[in-house]
Short mmCIF file of C-alpha atoms in Angstrom, two decimals:
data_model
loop_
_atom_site.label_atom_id
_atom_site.label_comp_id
_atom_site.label_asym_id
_atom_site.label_seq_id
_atom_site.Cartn_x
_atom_site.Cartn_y
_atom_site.Cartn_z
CA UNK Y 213 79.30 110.39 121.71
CA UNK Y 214 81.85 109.41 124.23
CA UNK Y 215 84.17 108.99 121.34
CA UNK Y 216 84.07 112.81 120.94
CA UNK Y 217 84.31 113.86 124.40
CA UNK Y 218 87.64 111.78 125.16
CA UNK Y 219 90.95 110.67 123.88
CA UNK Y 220 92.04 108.04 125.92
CA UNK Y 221 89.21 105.87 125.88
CA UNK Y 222 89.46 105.77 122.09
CA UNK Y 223 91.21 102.51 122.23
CA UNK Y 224 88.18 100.72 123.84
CA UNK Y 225 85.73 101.77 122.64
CA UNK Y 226 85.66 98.66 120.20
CA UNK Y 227 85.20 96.00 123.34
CA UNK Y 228 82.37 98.25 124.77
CA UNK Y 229 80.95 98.44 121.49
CA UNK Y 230 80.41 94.25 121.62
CA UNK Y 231 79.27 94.38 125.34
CA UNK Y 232 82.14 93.71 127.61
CA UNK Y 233 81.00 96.40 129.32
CA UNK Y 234 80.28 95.31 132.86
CA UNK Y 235 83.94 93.92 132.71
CA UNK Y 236 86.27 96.62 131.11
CA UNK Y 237 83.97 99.55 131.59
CA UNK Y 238 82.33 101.63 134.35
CA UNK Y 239 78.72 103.35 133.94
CA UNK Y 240 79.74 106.34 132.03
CA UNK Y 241 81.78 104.18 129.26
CA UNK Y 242 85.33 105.07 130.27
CA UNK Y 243 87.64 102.48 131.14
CA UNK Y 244 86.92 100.91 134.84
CA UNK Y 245 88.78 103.22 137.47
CA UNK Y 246 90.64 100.78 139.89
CA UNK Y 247 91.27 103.59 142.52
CA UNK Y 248 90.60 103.35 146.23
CA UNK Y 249 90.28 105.56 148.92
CA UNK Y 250 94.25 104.50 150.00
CA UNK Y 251 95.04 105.51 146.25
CA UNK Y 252 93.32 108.79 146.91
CA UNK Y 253 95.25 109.30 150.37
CA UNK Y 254 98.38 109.37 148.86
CA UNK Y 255 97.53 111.95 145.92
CA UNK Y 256 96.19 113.99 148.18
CA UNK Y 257 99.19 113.83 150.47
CA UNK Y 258 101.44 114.14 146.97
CA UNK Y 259 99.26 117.40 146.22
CA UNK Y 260 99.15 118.63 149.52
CA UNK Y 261 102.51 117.89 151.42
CA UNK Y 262 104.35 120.04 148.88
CA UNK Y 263 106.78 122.74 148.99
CA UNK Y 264 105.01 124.53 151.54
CA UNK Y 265 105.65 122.69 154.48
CA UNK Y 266 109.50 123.66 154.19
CA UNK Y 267 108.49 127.68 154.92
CA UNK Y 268 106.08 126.87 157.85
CA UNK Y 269 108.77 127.73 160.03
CA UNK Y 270 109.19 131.20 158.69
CA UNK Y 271 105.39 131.67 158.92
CA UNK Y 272 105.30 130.22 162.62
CA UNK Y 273 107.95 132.73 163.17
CA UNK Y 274 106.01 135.84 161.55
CA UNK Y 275 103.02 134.98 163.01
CA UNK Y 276 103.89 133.20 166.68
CA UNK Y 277 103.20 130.91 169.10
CA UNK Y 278 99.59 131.92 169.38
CA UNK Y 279 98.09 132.71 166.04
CA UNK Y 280 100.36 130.36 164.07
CA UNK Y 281 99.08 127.00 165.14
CA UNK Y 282 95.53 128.41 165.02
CA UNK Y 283 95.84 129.84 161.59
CA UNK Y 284 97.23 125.94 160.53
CA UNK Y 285 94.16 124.83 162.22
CA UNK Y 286 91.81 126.86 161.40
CA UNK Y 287 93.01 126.16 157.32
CA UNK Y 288 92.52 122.92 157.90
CA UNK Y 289 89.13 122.12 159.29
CA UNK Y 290 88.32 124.81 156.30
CA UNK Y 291 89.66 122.51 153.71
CA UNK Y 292 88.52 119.52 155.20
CA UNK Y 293 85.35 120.62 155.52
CA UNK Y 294 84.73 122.32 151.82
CA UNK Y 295 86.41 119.08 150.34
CA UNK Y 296 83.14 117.08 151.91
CA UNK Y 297 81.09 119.53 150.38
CA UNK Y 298 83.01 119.18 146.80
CA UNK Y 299 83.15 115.52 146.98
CA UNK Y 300 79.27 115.18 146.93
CA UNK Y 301 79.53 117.58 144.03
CA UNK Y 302 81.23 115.00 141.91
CA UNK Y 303 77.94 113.11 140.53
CA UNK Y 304 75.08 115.53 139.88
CA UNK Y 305 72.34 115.83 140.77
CA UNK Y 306 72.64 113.11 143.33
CA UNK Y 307 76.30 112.84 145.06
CA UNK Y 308 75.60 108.73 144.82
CA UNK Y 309 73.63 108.02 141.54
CA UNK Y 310 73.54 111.21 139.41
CA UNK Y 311 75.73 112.05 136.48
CA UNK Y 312 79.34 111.77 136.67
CA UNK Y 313 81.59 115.11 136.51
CA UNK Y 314 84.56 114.86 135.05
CA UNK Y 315 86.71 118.35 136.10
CA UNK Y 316 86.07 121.00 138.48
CA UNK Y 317 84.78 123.14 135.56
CA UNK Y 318 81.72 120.69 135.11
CA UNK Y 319 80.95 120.47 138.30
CA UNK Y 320 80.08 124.22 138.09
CA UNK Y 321 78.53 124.10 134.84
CA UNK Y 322 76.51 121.30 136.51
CA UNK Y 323 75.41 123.38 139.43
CA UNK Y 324 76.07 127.05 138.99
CA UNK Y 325 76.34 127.61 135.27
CA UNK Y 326 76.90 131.20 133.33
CA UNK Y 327 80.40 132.94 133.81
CA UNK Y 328 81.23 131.21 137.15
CA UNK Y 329 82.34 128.19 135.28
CA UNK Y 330 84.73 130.59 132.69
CA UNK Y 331 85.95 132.18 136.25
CA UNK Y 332 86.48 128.49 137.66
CA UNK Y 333 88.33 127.66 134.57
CA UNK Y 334 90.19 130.84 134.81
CA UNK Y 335 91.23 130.81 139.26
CA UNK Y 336 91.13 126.26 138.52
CA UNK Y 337 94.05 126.37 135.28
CA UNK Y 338 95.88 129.55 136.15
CA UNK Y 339 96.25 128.12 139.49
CA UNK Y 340 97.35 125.17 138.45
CA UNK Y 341 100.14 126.49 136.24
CA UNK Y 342 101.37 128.50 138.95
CA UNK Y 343 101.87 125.48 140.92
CA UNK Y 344 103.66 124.03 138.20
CA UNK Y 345 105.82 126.64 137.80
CA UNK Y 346 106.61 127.11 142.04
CA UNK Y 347 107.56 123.28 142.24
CA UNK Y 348 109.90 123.56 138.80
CA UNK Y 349 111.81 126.46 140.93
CA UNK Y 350 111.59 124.76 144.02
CA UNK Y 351 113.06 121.71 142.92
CA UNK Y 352 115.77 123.00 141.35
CA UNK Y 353 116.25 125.06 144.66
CA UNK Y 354 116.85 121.66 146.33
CA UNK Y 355 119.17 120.48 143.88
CA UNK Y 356 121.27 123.20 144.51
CA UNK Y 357 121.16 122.91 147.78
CA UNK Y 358 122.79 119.54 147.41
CA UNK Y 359 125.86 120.93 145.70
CA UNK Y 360 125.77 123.86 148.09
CA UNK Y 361 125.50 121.46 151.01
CA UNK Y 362 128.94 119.54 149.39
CA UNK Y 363 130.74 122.81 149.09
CA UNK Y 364 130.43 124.02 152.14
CA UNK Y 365 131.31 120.78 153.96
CA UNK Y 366 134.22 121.04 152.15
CA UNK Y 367 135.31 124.71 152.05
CA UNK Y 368 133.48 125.73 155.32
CA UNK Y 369 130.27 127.83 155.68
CA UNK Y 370 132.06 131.31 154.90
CA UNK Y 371 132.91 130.47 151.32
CA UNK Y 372 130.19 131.83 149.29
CA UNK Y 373 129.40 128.87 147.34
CA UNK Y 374 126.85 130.12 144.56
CA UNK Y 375 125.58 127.75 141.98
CA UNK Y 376 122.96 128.42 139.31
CA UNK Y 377 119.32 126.97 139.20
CA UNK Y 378 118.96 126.67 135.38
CA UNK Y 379 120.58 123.66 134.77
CA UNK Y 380 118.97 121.49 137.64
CA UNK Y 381 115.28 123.32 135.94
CA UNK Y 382 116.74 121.54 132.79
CA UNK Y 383 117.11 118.65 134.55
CA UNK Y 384 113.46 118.31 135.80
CA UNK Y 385 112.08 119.54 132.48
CA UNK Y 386 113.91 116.56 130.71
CA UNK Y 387 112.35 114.17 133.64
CA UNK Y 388 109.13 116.10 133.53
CA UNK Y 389 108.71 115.59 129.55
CA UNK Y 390 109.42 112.23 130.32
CA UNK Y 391 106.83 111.66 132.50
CA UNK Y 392 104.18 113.93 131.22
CA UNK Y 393 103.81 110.99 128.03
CA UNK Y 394 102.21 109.12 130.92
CA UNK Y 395 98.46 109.33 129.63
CA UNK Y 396 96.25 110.64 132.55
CA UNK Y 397 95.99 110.08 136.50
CA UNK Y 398 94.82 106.81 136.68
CA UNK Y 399 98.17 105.49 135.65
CA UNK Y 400 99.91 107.99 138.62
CA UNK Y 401 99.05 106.05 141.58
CA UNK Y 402 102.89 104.60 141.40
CA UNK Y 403 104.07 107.78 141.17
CA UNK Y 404 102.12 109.81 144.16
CA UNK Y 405 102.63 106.90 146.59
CA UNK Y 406 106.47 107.15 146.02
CA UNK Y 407 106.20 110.86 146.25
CA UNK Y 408 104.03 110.76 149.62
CA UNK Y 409 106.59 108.35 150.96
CA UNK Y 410 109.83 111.23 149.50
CA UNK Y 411 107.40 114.01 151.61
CA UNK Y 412 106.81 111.72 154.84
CA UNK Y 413 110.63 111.39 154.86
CA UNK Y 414 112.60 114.31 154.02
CA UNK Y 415 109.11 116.72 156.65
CA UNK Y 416 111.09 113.53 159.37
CA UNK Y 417 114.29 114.95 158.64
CA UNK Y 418 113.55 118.41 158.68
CA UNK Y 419 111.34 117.54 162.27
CA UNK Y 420 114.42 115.47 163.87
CA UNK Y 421 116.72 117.84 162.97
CA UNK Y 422 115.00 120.74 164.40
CA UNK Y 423 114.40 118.72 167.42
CA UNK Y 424 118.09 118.27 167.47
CA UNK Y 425 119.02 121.67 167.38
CA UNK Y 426 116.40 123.23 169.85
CA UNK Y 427 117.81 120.49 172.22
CA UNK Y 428 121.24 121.30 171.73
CA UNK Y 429 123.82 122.61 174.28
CA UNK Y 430 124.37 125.92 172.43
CA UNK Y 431 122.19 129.23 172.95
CA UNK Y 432 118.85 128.71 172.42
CA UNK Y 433 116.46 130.56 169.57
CA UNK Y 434 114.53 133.85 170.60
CA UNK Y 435 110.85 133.34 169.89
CA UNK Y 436 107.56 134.70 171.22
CA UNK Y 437 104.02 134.68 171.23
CA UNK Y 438 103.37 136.75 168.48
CA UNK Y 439 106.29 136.12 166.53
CA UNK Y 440 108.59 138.26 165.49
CA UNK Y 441 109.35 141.71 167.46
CA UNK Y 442 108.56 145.27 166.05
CA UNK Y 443 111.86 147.25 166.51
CA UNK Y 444 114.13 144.70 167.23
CA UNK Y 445 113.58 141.86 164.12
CA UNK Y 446 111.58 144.00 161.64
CA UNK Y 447 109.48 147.38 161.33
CA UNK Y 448 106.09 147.87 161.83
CA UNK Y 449 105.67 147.68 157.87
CA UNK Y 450 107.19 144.55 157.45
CA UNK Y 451 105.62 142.83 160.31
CA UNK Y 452 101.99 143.58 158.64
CA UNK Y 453 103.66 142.29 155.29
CA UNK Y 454 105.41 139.37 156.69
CA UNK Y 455 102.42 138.10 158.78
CA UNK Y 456 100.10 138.35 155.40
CA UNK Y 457 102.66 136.78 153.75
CA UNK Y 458 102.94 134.08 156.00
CA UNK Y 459 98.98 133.39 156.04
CA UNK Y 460 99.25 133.43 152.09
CA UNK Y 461 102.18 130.51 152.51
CA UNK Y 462 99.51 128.61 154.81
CA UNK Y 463 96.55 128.73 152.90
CA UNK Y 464 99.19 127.58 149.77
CA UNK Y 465 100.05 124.57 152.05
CA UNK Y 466 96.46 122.87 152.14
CA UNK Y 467 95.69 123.65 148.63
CA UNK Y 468 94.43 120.52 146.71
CA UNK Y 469 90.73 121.43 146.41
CA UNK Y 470 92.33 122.17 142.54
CA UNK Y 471 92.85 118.44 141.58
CA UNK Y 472 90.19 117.05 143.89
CA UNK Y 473 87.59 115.98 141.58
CA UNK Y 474 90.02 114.65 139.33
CA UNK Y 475 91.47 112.61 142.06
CA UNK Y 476 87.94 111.34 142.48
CA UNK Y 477 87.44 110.31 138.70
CA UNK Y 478 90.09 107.89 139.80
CA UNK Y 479 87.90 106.09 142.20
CA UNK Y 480 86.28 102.67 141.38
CA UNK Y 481 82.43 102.38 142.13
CA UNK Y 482 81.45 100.78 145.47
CA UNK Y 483 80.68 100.31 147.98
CA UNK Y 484 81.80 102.61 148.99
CA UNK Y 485 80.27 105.69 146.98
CA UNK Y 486 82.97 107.40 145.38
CA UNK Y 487 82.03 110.56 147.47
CA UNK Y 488 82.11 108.39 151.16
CA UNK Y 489 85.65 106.99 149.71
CA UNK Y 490 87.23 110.73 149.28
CA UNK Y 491 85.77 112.03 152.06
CA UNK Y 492 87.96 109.61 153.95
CA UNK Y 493 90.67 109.82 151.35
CA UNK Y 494 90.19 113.68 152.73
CA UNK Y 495 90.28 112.78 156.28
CA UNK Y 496 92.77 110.99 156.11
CA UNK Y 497 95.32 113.13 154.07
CA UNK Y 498 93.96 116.63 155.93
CA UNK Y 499 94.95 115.09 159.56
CA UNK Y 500 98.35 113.48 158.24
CA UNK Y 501 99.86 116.43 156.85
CA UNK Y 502 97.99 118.75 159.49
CA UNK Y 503 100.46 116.40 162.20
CA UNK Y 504 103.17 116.92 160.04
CA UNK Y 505 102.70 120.63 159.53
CA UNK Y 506 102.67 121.40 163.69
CA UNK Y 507 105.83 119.56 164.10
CA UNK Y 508 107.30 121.15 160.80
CA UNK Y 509 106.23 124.64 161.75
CA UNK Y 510 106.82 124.41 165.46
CA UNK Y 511 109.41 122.44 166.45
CA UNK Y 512 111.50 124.56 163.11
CA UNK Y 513 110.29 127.33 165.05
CA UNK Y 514 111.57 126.40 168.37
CA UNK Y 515 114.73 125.61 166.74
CA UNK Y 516 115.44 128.52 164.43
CA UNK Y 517 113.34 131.37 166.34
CA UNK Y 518 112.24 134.57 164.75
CA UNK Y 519 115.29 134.35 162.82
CA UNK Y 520 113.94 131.15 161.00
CA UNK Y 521 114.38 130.79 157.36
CA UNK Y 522 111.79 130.73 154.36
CA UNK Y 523 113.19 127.25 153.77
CA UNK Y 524 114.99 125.58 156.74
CA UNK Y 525 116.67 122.59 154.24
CA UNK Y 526 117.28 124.94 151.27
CA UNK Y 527 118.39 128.17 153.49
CA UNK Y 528 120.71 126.79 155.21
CA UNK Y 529 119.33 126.73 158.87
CA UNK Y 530 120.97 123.33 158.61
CA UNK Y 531 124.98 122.54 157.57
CA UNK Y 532 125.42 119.37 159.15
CA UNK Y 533 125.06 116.35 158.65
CA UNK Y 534 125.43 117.30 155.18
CA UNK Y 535 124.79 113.61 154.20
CA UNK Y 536 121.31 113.81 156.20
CA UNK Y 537 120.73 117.29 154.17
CA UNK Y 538 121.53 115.65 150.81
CA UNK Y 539 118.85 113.06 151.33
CA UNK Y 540 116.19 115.76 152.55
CA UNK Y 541 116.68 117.46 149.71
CA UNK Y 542 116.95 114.64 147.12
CA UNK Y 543 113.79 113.58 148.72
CA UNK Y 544 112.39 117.00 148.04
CA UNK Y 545 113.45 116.80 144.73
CA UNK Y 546 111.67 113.62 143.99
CA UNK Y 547 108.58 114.69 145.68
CA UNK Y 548 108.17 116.92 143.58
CA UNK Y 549 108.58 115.20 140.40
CA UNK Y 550 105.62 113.39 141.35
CA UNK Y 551 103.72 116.39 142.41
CA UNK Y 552 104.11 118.47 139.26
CA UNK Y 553 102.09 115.36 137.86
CA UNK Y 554 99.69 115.53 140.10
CA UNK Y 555 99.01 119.32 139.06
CA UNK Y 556 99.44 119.52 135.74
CA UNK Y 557 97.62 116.40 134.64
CA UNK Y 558 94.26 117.90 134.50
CA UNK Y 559 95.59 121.02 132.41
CA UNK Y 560 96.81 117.85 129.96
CA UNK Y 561 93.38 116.28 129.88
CA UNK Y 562 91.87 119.79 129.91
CA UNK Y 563 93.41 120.69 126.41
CA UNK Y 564 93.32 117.52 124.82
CA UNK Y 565 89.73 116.63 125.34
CA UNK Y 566 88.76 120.23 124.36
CA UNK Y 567 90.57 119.53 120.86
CA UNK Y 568 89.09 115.67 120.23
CA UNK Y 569 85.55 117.06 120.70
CA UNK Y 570 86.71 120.43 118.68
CA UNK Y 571 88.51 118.21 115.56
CA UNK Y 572 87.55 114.97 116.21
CA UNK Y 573 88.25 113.47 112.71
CA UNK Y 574 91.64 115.47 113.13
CA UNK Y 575 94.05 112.09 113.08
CA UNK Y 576 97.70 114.02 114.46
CA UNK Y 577 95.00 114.82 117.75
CA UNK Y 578 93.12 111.39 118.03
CA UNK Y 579 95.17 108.68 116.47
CA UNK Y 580 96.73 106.56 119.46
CA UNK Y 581 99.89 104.56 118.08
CA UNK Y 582 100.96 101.59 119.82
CA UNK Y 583 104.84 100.64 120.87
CA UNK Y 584 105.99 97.96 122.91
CA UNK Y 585 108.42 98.87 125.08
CA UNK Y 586 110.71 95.99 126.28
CA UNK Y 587 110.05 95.37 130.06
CA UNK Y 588 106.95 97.54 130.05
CA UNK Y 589 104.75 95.75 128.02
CA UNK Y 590 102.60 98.39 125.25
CA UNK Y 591 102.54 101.54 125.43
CA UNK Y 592 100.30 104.40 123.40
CA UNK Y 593 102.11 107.35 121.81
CA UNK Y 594 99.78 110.43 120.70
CA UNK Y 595 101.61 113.24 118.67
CA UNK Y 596 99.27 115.57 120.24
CA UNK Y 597 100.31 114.36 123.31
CA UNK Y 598 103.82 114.06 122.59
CA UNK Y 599 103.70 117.79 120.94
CA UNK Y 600 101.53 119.71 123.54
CA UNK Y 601 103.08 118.09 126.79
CA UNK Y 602 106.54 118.82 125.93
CA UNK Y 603 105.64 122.18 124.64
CA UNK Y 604 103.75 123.04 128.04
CA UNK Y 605 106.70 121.71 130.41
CA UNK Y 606 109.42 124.06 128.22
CA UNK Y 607 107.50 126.98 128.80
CA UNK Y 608 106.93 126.73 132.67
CA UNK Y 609 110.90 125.38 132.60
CA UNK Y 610 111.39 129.44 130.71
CA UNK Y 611 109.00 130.91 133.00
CA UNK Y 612 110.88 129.70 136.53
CA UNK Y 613 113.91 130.56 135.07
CA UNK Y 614 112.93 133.91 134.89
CA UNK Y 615 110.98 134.03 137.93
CA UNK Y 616 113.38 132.28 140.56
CA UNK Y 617 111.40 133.49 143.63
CA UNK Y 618 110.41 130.83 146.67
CA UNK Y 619 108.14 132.25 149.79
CA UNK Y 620 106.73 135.04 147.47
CA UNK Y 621 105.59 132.98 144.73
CA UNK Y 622 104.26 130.51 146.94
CA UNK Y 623 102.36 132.84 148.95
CA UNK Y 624 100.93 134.86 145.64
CA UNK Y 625 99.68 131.32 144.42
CA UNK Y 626 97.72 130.44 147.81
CA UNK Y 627 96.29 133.66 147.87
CA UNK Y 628 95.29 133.45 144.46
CA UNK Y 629 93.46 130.13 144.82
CA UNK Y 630 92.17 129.20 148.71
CA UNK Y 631 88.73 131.51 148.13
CA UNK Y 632 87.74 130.70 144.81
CA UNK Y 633 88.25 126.91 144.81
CA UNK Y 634 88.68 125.84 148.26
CA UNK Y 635 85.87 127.80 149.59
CA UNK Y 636 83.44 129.90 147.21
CA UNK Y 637 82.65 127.36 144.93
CA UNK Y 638 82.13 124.65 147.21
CA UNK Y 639 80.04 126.69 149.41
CA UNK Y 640 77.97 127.88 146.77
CA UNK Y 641 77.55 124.04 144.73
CA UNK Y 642 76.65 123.05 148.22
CA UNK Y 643 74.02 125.47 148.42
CA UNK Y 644 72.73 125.18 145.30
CA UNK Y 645 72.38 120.88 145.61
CA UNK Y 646 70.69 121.30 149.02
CA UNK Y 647 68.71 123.79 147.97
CA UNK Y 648 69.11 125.59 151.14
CA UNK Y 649 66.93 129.02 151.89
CA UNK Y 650 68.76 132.25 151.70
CA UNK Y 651 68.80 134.12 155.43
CA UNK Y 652 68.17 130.86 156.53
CA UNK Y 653 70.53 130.20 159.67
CA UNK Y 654 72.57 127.73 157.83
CA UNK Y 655 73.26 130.01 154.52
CA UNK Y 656 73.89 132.27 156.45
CA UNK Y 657 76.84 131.21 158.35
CA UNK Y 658 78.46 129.75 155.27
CA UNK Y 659 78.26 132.69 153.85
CA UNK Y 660 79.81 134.68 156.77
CA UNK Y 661 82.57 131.75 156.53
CA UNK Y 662 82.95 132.68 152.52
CA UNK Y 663 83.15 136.23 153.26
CA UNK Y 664 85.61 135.59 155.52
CA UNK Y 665 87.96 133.94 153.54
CA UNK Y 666 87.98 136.10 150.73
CA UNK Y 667 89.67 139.00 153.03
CA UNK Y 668 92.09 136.33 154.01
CA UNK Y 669 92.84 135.83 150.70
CA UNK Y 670 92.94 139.69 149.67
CA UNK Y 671 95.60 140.14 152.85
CA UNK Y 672 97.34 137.38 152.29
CA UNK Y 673 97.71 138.70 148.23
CA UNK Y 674 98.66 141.63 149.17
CA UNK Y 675 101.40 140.62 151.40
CA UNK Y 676 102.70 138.43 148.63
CA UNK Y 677 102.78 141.11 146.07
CA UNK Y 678 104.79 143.32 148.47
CA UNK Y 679 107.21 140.47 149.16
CA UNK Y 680 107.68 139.72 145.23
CA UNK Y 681 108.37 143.52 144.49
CA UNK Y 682 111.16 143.68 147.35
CA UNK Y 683 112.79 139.86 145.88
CA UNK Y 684 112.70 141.69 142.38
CA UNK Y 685 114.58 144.35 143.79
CA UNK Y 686 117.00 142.50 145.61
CA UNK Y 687 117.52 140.20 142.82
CA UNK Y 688 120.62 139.00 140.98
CA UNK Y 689 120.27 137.04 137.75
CA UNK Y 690 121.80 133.71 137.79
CA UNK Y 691 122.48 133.31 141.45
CA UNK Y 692 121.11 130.77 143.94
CA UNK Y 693 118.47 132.07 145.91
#
């Protein structure tokens, strides 16, 4: 029963039960989804437009003029182009008519089945926590960059200036635990359309004041077509470490094929299909923040040169305006709010519909409670909910305090993820709904293209692991990155 499966339709279930369906309800019994593909747009642009688009500059910089733009590129069309794929995976067996799937996992239980939907699980949920973890660090880097930004405007760019991260990470938690109460993504559409907006303008500020600087008076950056120079920037070691590392940061910066299907869940029935609505909502966010990313990455790079930092807001390529820098960064800041939502919603939904359909007569996991909150109107409190959320956002809080790495981490996590979920899966559900021959022409070259991408991923890991072991070395508790 769908009473089982799910917590928060439990509340409804008495209307559907005396036939308001059509009304209150879609097909599958959950409560109508009022999404669009606009909706969609905007938490992909929340998920996507992330951190990741304030190290592009570094990457441009390790990788060049040539293969930096194509690597962005070529990440791209691949993510585009496996998110079609996974969007038509979404109902099975038909992408239009068949039966809904609710979470990546059951989309491969749907069409793969066996371990592959224990490995999804495990590459889908680690992932995800990762990501959680990387934007609790990185927003607490740009809220110390704020009171960095103050101090030196005020003491001048010698003074040393260091602050500690933990209390802004305590900061977030509190807003995070907060937020987290909020009781899945269809009620998040506020949230990511204030967060794309945060990302559209603090990516401007970042773009205008690179522009800015590469047009300015003063000497200009040394750059090159393959990036930075053997012998005079870095060693032959580090310029094979630095350019995986930088392919690792790419593929982190298109990574949303995690959250897609639960994006899609959000999506009301059409016309359009819900798979014709997110393949636009794809199109739409892979081209916006693929414009944003070449101006980030290039025009930073023109600015900075090979000498360009992992994070041209938070690493101080920039001192002044410090006002202008405040706002980037407070911008960042609330960006990311939103994003962490975005990402660790379906871990939320994960757990507690796991435990209603494990203990469903359990009332501390199903009971819903309801309190009206002045100004707001109702609102449902689960102690569950209340209990596991807040526990989950402490621990991740604990974890980035430990681990206050930036580039690294991000890279680690994109290596981590871009094969499994952005590209094997797909590939492979793809395969398996079209039924497509093996040696045939067309398996074939999706294969070759899967392949592919998994020795991007291992090079890209690799360089990531190197860079984490020299930031562990280097490493002083307690300090500002």
């Amino acid at each position: 029963m769908e009473k089982k499966k799910t917590m928060f339709v439990e509340q409804s279930l008495t209307d559907h039960e005396i036939g308001d369906t059509n009304k209150n309800f879609d097909d599958d019994g959950r409560e109508k989804r009022t999404g669009t593909w606009m909706t969609g747009s905007a938490h992909i642009i929340t998920a996507v437009i992330g951190s990741g688009v304030l190290s592009l500059a570094w990457a441009i910089a390790q990788l060049g003029w040539v293969a930096g733009p194509a690597v962005l590129m070529a990440f791209s069309f691949i993510t585009y182009f496996t998110s079609t794929m996974l969007a038509d995976c979404y109902r099975s067996p038909d992408p239009v008519t068949g039966k809904r799937n609710y979470t990546y996992m059951e989309v491969v239980r749907s069409y793969l089945g066996g371990r592959k939907v224990q490995l999804c699980g495990l590459a889908q949920y680690g992932n995800l926590i990762g990501i959680t973890i990387g934007y609790t660090i990185t927003a607490s880097i740009s809220m110390v960059a704020v009171k960095r930004s103050n101090c030196f405007h005020k003491n001048g760019h010698k003074v040393k200036c260091a602050t500690s991260n933990t209390p802004f990470m305590i900061v977030f938690a509190i807003i995070q635990i907060i937020l987290s109460q909020i009781p899945n993504f269809h009620n998040l559409s506020w949230l990511s359309i204030l967060a794309a907006v945060m990302s559209f303008c603090y990516a401007s500020i970042g773009i205008g004041l690179s522009i800015a600087k590469a047009a300015g008076g003063g000497e200009h950056a040394r750059t090159a077509l393959t990036g930075v120079t053997v012998g005079v920037d870095v060693s032959g070691s580090e310029k094979v470490w630095r350019t995986f590392q930088a392919i690792g940061d790419i593929a982190f910066a298109y990574a949303y094929s995690t959250v897609l299907i639960e994006i899609q869940d959000t999506l009301k029935v059409g016309p359009p299909s819900e798979n014709k609505a997110m393949k636009r909502a794809s199109l739409v966010g892979v081209s916006t923040t693929t414009f944003f990313y070449m101006l980030c990455g290039c025009v930073g790079y023109a600015a900075f040169g090979n000498d360009a930092p992992g994070n041209f807001l938070t690493g101080f390529g920039f001192y002044e305006p410090f006002w202008l820098i405040d706002f980037a960064n407070v911008c960042i800041a609330v960006h990311l709010v939103g994003a962490y939502q975005v990402f660790c919603q379906p871990i939320f939904q994960f757990v507690e519909s796991q435990s209603a359909k494990r203990w469903p007569d359990n009332k501390f996991i199903t009971r819903e409670y309801k309190i009206h909150v002045p100004c707001c109107g109702e609102f449902s409190i689960n102690l569950f909910r209340l209990v596991w959320r807040t526990s989950y956002v402490v621990v991740t809080a604990v974890v980035a305090m430990i681990f206050p790495f930036f580039n690294d981490f991000l890279g680690l996590i994109g290596a981590a993820s871009f094969w499994p979920l952005t590209v094997y899966f797909p590939i492979e559900m793809h395969i398996a709904q079209k039924k497509i021959n093996k040696f045939s022409f067309t398996w074939t070259w999706l294969k070759i293209l899967s392949w592919a991408c998994f020795i991007v991923s291992l090079v890209a890991a690799a360089g990531s692991v190197q860079g984490l072991i020299t930031s562990l070395k280097d490493f002083k508790p307690f300090q500002a990155p």
